[in-house]
mmCIF file of C-alpha atoms and ligand atoms in Angstrom:
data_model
loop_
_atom_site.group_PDB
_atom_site.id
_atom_site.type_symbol
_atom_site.label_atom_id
_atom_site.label_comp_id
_atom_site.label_asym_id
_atom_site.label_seq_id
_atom_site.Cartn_x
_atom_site.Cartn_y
_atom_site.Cartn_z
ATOM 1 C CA UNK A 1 28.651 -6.852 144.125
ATOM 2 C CA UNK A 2 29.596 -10.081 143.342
ATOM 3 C CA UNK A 3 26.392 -11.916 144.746
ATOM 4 C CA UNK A 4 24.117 -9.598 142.957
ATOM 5 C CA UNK A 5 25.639 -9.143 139.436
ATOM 6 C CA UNK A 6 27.798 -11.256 137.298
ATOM 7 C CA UNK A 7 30.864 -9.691 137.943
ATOM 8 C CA UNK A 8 34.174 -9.809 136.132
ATOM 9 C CA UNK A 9 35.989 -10.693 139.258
ATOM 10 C CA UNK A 10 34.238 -13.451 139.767
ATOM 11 C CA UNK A 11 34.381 -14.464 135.968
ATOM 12 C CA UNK A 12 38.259 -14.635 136.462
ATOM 13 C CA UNK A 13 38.079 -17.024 139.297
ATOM 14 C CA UNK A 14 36.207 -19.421 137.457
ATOM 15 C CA UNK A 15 38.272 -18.916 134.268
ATOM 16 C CA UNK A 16 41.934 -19.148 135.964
ATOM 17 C CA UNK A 17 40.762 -21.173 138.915
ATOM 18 C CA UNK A 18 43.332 -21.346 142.010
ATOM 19 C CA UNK A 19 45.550 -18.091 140.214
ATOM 20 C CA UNK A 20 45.420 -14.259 141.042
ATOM 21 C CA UNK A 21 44.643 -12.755 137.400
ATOM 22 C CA UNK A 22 44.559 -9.054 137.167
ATOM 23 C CA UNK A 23 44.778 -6.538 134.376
ATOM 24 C CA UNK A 24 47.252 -4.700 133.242
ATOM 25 C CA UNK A 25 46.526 -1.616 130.966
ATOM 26 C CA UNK A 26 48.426 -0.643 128.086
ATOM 27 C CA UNK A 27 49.455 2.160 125.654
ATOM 28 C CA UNK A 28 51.176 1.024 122.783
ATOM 29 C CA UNK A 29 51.614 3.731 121.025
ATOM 30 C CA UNK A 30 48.081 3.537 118.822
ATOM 31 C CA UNK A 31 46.371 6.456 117.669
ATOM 32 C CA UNK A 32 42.793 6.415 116.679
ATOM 33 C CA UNK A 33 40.899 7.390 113.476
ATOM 34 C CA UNK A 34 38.920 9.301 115.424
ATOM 35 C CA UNK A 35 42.058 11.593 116.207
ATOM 36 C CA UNK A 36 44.386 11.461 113.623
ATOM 37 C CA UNK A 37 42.470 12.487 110.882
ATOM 38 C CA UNK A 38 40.826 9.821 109.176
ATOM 39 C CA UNK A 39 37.825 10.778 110.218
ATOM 40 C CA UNK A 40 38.001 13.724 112.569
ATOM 41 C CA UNK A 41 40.975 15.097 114.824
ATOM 42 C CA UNK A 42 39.130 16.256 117.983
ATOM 43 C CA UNK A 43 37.941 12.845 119.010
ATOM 44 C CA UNK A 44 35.038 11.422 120.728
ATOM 45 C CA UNK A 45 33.718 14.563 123.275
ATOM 46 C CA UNK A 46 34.430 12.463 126.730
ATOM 47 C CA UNK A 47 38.022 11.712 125.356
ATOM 48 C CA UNK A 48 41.073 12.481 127.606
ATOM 49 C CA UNK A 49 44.672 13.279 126.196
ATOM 50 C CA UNK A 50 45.870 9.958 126.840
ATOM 51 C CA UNK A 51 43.194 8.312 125.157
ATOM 52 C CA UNK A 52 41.607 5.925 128.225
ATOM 53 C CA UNK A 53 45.147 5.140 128.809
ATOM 54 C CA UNK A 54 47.926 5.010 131.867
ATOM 55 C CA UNK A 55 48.943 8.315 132.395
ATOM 56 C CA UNK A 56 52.492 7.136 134.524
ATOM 57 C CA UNK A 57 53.697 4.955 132.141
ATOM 58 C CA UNK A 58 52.648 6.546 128.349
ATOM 59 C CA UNK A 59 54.851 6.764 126.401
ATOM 60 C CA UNK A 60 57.133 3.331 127.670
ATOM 61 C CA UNK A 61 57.863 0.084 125.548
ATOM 62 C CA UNK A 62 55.391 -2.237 126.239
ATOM 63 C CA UNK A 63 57.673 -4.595 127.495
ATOM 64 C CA UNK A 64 58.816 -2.093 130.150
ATOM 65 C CA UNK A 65 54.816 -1.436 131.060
ATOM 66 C CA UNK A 66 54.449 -5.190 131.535
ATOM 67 C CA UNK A 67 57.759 -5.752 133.299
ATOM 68 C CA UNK A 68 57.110 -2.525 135.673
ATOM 69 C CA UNK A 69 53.712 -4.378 136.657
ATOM 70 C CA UNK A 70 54.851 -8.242 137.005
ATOM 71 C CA UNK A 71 57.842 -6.884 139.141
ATOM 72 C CA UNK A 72 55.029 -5.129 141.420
ATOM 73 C CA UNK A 73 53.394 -8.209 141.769
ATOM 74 C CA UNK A 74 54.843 -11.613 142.315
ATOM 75 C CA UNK A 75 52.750 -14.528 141.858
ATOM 76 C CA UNK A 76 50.066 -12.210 139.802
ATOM 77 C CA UNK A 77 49.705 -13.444 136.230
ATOM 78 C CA UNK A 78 48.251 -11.076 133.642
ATOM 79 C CA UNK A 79 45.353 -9.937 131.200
ATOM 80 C CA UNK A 80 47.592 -7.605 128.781
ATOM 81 C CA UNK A 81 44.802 -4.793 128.312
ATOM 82 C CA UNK A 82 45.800 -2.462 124.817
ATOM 83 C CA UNK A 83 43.281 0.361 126.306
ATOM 84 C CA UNK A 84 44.793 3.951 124.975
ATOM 85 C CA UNK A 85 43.213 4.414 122.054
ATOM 86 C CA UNK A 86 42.558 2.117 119.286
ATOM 87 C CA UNK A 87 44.302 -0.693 119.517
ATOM 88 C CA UNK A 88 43.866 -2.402 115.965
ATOM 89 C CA UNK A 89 44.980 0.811 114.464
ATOM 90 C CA UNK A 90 47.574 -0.232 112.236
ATOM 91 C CA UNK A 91 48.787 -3.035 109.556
ATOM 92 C CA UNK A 92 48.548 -6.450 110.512
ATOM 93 C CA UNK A 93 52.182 -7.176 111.081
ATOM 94 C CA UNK A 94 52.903 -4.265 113.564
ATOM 95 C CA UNK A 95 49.294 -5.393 115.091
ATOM 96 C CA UNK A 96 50.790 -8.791 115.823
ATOM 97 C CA UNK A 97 54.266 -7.250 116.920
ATOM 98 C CA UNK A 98 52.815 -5.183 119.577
ATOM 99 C CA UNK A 99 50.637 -8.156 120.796
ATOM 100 C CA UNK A 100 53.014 -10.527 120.926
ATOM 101 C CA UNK A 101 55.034 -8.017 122.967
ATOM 102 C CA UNK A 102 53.250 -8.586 125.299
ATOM 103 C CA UNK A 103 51.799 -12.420 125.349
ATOM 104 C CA UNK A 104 55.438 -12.896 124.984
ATOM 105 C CA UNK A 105 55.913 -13.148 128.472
ATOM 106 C CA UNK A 106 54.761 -16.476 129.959
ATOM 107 C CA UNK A 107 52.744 -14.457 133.251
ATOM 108 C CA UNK A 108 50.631 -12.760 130.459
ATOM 109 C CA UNK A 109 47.527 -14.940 130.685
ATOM 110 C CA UNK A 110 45.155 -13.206 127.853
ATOM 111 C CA UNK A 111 44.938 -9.990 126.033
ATOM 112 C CA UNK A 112 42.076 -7.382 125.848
ATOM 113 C CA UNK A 113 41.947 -5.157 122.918
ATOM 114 C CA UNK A 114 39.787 -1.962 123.187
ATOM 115 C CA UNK A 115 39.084 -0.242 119.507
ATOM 116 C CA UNK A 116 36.209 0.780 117.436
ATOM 117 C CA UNK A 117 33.850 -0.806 115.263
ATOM 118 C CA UNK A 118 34.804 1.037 112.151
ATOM 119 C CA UNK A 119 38.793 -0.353 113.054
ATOM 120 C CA UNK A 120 38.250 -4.003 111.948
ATOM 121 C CA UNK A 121 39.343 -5.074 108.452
ATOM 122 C CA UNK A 122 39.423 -8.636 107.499
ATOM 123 C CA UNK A 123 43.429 -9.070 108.175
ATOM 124 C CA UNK A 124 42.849 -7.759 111.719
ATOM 125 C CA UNK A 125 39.592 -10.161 112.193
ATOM 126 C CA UNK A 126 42.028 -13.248 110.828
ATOM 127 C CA UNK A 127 44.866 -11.873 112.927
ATOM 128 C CA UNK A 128 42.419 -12.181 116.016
ATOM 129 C CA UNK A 129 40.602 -15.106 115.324
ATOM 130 C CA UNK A 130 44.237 -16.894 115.215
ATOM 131 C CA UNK A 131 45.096 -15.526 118.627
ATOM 132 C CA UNK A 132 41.481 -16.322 120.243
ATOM 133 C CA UNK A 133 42.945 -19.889 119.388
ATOM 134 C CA UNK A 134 46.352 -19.595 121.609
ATOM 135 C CA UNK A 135 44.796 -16.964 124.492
ATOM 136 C CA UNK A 136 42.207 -15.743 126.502
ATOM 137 C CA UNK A 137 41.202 -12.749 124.507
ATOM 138 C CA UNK A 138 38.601 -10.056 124.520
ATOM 139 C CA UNK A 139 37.821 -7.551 122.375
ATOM 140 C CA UNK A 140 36.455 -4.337 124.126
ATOM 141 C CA UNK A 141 34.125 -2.722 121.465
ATOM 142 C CA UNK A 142 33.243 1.387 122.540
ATOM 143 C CA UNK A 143 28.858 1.416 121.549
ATOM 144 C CA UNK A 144 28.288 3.681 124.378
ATOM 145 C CA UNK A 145 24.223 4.015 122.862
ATOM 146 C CA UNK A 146 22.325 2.360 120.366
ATOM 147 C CA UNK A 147 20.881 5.709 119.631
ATOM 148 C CA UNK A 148 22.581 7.551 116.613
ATOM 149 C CA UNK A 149 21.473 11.085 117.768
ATOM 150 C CA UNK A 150 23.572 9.935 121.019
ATOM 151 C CA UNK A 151 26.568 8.485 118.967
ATOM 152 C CA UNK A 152 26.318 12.158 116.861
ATOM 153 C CA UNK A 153 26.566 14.193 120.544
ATOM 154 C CA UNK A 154 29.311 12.081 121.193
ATOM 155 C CA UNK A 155 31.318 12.676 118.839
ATOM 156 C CA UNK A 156 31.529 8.911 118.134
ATOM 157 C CA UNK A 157 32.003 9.278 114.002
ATOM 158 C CA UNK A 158 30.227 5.191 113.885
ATOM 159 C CA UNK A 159 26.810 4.577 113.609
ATOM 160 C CA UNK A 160 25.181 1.541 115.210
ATOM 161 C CA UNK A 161 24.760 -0.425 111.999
ATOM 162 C CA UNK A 162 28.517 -0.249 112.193
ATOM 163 C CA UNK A 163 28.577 -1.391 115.764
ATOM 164 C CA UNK A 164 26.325 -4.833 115.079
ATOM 165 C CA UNK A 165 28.331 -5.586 112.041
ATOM 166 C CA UNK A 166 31.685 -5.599 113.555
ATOM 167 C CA UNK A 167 30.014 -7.393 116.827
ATOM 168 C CA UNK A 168 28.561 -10.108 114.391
ATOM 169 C CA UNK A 169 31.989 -10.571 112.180
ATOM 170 C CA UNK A 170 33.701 -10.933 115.873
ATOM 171 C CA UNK A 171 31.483 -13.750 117.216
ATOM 172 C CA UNK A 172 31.470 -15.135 113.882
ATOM 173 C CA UNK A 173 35.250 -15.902 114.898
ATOM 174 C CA UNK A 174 34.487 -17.175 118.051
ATOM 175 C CA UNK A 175 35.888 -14.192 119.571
ATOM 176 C CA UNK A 176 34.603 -12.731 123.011
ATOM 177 C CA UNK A 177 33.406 -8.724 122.953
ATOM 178 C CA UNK A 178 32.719 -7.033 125.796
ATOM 179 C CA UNK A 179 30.459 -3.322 124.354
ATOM 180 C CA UNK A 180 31.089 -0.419 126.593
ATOM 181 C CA UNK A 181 28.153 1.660 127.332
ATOM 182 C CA UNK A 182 27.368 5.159 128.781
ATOM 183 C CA UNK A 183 25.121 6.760 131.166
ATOM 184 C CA UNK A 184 23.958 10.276 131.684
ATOM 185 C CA UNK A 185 24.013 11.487 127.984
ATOM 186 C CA UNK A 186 22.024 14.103 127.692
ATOM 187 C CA UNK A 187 19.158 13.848 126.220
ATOM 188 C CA UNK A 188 18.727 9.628 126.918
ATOM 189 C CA UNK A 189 15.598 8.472 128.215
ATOM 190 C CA UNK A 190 15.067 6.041 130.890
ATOM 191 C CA UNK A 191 13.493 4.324 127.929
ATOM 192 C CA UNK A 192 16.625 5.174 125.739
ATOM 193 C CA UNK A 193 18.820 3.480 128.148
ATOM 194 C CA UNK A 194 16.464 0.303 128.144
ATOM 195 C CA UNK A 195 16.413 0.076 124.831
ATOM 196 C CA UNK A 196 20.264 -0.196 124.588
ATOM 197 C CA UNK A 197 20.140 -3.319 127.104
ATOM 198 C CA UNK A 198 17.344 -4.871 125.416
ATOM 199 C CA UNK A 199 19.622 -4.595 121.889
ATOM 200 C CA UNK A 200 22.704 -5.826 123.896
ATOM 201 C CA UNK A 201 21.199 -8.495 125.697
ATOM 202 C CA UNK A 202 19.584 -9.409 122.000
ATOM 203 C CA UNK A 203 23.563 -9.732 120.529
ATOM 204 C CA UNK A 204 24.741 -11.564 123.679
ATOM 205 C CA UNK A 205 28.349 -9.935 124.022
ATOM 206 C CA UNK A 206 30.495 -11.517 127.158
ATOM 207 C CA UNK A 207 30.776 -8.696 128.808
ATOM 208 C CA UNK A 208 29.347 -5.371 129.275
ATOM 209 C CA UNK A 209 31.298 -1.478 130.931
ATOM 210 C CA UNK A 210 29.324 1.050 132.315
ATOM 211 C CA UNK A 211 30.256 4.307 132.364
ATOM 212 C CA UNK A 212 28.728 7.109 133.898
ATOM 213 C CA UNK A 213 28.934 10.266 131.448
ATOM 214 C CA UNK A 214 31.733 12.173 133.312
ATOM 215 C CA UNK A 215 34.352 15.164 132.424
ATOM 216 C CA UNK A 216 38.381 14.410 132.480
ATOM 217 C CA UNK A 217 40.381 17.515 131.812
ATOM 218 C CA UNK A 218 41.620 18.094 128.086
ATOM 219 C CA UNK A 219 38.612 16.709 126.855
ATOM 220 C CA UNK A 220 36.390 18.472 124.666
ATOM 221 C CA UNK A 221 33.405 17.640 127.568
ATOM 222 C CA UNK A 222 35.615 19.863 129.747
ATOM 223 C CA UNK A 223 35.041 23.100 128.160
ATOM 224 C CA UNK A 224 31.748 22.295 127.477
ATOM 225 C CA UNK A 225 31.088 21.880 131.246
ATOM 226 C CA UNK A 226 33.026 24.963 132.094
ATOM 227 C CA UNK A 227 30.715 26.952 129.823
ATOM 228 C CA UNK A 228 27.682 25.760 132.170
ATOM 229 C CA UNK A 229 26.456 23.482 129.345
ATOM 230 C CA UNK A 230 26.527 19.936 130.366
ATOM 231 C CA UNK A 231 23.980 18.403 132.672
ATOM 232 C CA UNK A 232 25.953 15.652 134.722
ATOM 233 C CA UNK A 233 23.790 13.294 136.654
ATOM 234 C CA UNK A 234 24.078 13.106 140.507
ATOM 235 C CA UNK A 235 25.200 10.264 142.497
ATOM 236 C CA UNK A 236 21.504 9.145 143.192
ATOM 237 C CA UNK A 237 19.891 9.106 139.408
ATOM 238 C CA UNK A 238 23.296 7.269 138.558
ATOM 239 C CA UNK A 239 22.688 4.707 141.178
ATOM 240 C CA UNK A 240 18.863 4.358 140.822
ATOM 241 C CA UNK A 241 19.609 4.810 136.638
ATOM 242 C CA UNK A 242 22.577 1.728 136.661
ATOM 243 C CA UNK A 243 20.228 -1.054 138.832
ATOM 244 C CA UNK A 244 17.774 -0.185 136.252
ATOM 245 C CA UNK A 245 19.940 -1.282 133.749
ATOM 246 C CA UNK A 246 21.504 -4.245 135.734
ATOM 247 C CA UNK A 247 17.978 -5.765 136.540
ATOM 248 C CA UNK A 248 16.999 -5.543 132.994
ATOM 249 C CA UNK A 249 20.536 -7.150 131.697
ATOM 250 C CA UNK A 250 20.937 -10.738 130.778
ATOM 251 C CA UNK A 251 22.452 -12.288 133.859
ATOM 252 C CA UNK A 252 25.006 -14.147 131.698
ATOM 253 C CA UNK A 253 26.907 -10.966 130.637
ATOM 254 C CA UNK A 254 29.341 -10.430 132.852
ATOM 255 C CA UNK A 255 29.666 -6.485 133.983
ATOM 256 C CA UNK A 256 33.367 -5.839 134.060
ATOM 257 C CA UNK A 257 32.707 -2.163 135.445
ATOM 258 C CA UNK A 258 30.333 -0.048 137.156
ATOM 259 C CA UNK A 259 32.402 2.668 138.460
ATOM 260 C CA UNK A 260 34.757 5.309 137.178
ATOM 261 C CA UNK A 261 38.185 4.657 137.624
ATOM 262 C CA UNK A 262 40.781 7.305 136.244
ATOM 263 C CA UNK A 263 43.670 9.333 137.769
ATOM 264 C CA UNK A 264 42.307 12.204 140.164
ATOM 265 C CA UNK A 265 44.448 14.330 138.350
ATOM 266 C CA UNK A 266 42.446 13.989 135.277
ATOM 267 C CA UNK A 267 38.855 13.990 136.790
ATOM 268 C CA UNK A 268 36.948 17.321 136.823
ATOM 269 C CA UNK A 269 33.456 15.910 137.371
ATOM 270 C CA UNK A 270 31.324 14.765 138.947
ATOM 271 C CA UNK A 271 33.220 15.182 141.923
ATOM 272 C CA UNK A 272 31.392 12.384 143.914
ATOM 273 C CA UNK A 273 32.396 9.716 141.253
ATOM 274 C CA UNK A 274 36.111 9.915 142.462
ATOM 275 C CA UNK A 275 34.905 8.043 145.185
ATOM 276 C CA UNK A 276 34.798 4.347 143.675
ATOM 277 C CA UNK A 277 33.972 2.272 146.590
ATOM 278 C CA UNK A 278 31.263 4.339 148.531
ATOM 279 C CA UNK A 279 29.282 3.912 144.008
ATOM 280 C CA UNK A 280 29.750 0.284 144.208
ATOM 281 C CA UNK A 281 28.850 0.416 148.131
ATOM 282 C CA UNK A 282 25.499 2.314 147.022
ATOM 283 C CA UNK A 283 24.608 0.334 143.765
ATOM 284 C CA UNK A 284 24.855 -2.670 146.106
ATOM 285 C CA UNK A 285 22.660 -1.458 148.830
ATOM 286 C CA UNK A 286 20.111 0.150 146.199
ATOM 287 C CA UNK A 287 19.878 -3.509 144.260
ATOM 288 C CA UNK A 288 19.309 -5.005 147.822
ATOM 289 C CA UNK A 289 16.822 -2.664 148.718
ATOM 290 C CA UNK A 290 14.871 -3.530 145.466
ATOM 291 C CA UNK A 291 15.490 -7.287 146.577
ATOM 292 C CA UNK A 292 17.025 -6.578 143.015
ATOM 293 C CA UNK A 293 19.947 -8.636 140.982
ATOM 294 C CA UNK A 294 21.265 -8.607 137.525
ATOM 295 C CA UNK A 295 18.352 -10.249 135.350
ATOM 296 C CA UNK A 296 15.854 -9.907 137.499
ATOM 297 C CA UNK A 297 14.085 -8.162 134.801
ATOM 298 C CA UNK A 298 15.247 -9.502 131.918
ATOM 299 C CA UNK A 299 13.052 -10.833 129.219
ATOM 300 C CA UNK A 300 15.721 -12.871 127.627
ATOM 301 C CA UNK A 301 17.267 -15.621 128.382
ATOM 302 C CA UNK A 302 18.841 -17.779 130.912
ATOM 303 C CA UNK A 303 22.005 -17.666 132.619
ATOM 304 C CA UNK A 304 24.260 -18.527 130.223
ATOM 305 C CA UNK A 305 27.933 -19.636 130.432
ATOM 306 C CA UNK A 306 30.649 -16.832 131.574
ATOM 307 C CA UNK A 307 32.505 -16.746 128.330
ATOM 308 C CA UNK A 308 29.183 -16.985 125.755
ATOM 309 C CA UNK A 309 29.830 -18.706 122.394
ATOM 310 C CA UNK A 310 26.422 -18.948 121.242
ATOM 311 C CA UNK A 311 25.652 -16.924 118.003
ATOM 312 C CA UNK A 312 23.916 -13.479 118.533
ATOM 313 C CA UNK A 313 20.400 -13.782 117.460
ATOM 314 C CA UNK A 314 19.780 -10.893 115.241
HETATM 315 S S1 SF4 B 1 37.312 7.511 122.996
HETATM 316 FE FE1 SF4 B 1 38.319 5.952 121.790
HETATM 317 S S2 SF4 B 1 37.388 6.161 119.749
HETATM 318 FE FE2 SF4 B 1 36.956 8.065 120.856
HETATM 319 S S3 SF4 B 1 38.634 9.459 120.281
HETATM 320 FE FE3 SF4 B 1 39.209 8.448 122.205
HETATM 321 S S4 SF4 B 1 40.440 6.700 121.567
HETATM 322 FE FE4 SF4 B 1 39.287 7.388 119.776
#
């Protein structure tokens, strides 16, 4: 992929030059307002029980997550990645206890923070900007549509108003966002999905994840597709639907993920997305076939820098 799209593996060469930087994810021990009751307690629909998180090791200290992984992997240093749930969740001085938990350790290189745009008070966006200034870091913001009757079927309990003012109040800080974005809901135009590239390549985030609309088990997607009622997209339309988007995304966003990738114990469907490699084999042969690349398409702008710090133009 790499010669075709901006990847994020390519992004962390150029950013820790001459050093093996991987990430690893983390639960530590968030909930999410989306679950706990301050603003719903079933969740977003495509939501698993562990939240987007490690299944093995839930429930560990996070020191004991990060240990387990830099004892794995000699001469690896570290993106600390807060992924199960919502990971700014809490008061400001447990926030910074938890992170520090982690950056404590010298092989921790940076720190990538997945929450929700409604999960950002003013402490948290001080607490943030002051560790932008002493790490890599990367706030992963969940958008998954620009569309609100999209962000109602999922579930999402944020509207996109919501989603551009936490976005703006980030960069403001000088602090990197990468939006994660889905394909296949029901219901989304081809047009749809455009329009949600042409709004993100207009705010100028980092990074972008795609994920194709899929069904883990325990979610509330789950019994939905049991009952016959979901319409999951097949391997092709995914394919055809993602170089679409890729051609038509700003070529200096760097795509961190194209594929699913979650325990096969938790995956119900669609079955052929288990298979990681022979996607991101077929998304490359379909963007050479086009004589296609990220940006091809793209109205905007030019290749910008990895790591973008100019404003969002609004
Ligand atoms: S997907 Fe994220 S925001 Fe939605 S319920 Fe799960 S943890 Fe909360």
């Amino acid at each position: 992929m790499d010669e075709r799209t901006h990847s994020f593996a390519a992004f962390l060469k150029k950013r820790f030059p001459g050093r093996r930087v991987r990430k690893i994810p983390i639960d530590a021990g968030f909930t999410c307002p989306n679950r706990d009751g301050t603003l719903g307690y079933d969740g977003c629909v495509f939501c698993d029980p562990y939240a987007a998180g490690p299944v093995a090791t839930a429930g560990w200290t996070i020191e004991r997550q990060v240990e387990m992984r830099l004892r794995r992997s000699p001469g690896t240093s570290f993106i600390a990645y807060f992924q199960a749930n919502c990971n700014t969740h809490a008061p400001q001085d447990e926030l910074r206890r938890r992170y520090q938990a982690a950056l404590g350790h010298p092989r921790v290189v940076g720190l990538a923070v997945a929450t929700r745009p409604d999960a950002l008070p003013a402490p948290t966006l001080a607490l943030l900007q002051e560790l932008a200034g002493r790490t890599w870091l990367s706030v992963e913001l969940g958008l998954q549509s620009i569309h609100e009757r999209s962000l109602a079927w999922l579930r999402r309990r944020h509207t996109y108003a919501q989603f551009v003012s936490a976005f703006v109040e980030l960069r403001r800080r000088g602090i990197d966002v990468v939006v994660h974005l889905i394909v296949g809901i029901p219901g989304e135009t081809r047009g749809d999905m455009r329009a949600t590239i042409a709004a993100v390549n207009a705010l100028r985030p980092a990074g972008v994840k795609f994920h194709l609309l899929h069904v883990l088990r325990g979610s509330e997607l789950q019994a939905r597709h049991e009952r016959g009622e979901l319409p999951l997209l097949q391997r092709e339309e995914y394919v055809d639907i993602l170089c679409d988007l890729l051609e038509r995304l700003d070529p200096g966003i760097v795509v961190h993920r194209l594929a699913v990738d979650r325990e096969a114990g938790l995956f119900i469907a669609p079955a052929w997305a288990l298979d990681k490699a022979a996607v991101l084999r077929a998304v490359t042969g379909e963007l050479r076939r086009r004589g296609g690349f990220q940006g091809r398409l793209a109205r905007a702008s030019a290749p910008g820098p990895a790591v973008d710090k100019r404003a969002p133009m609004l």
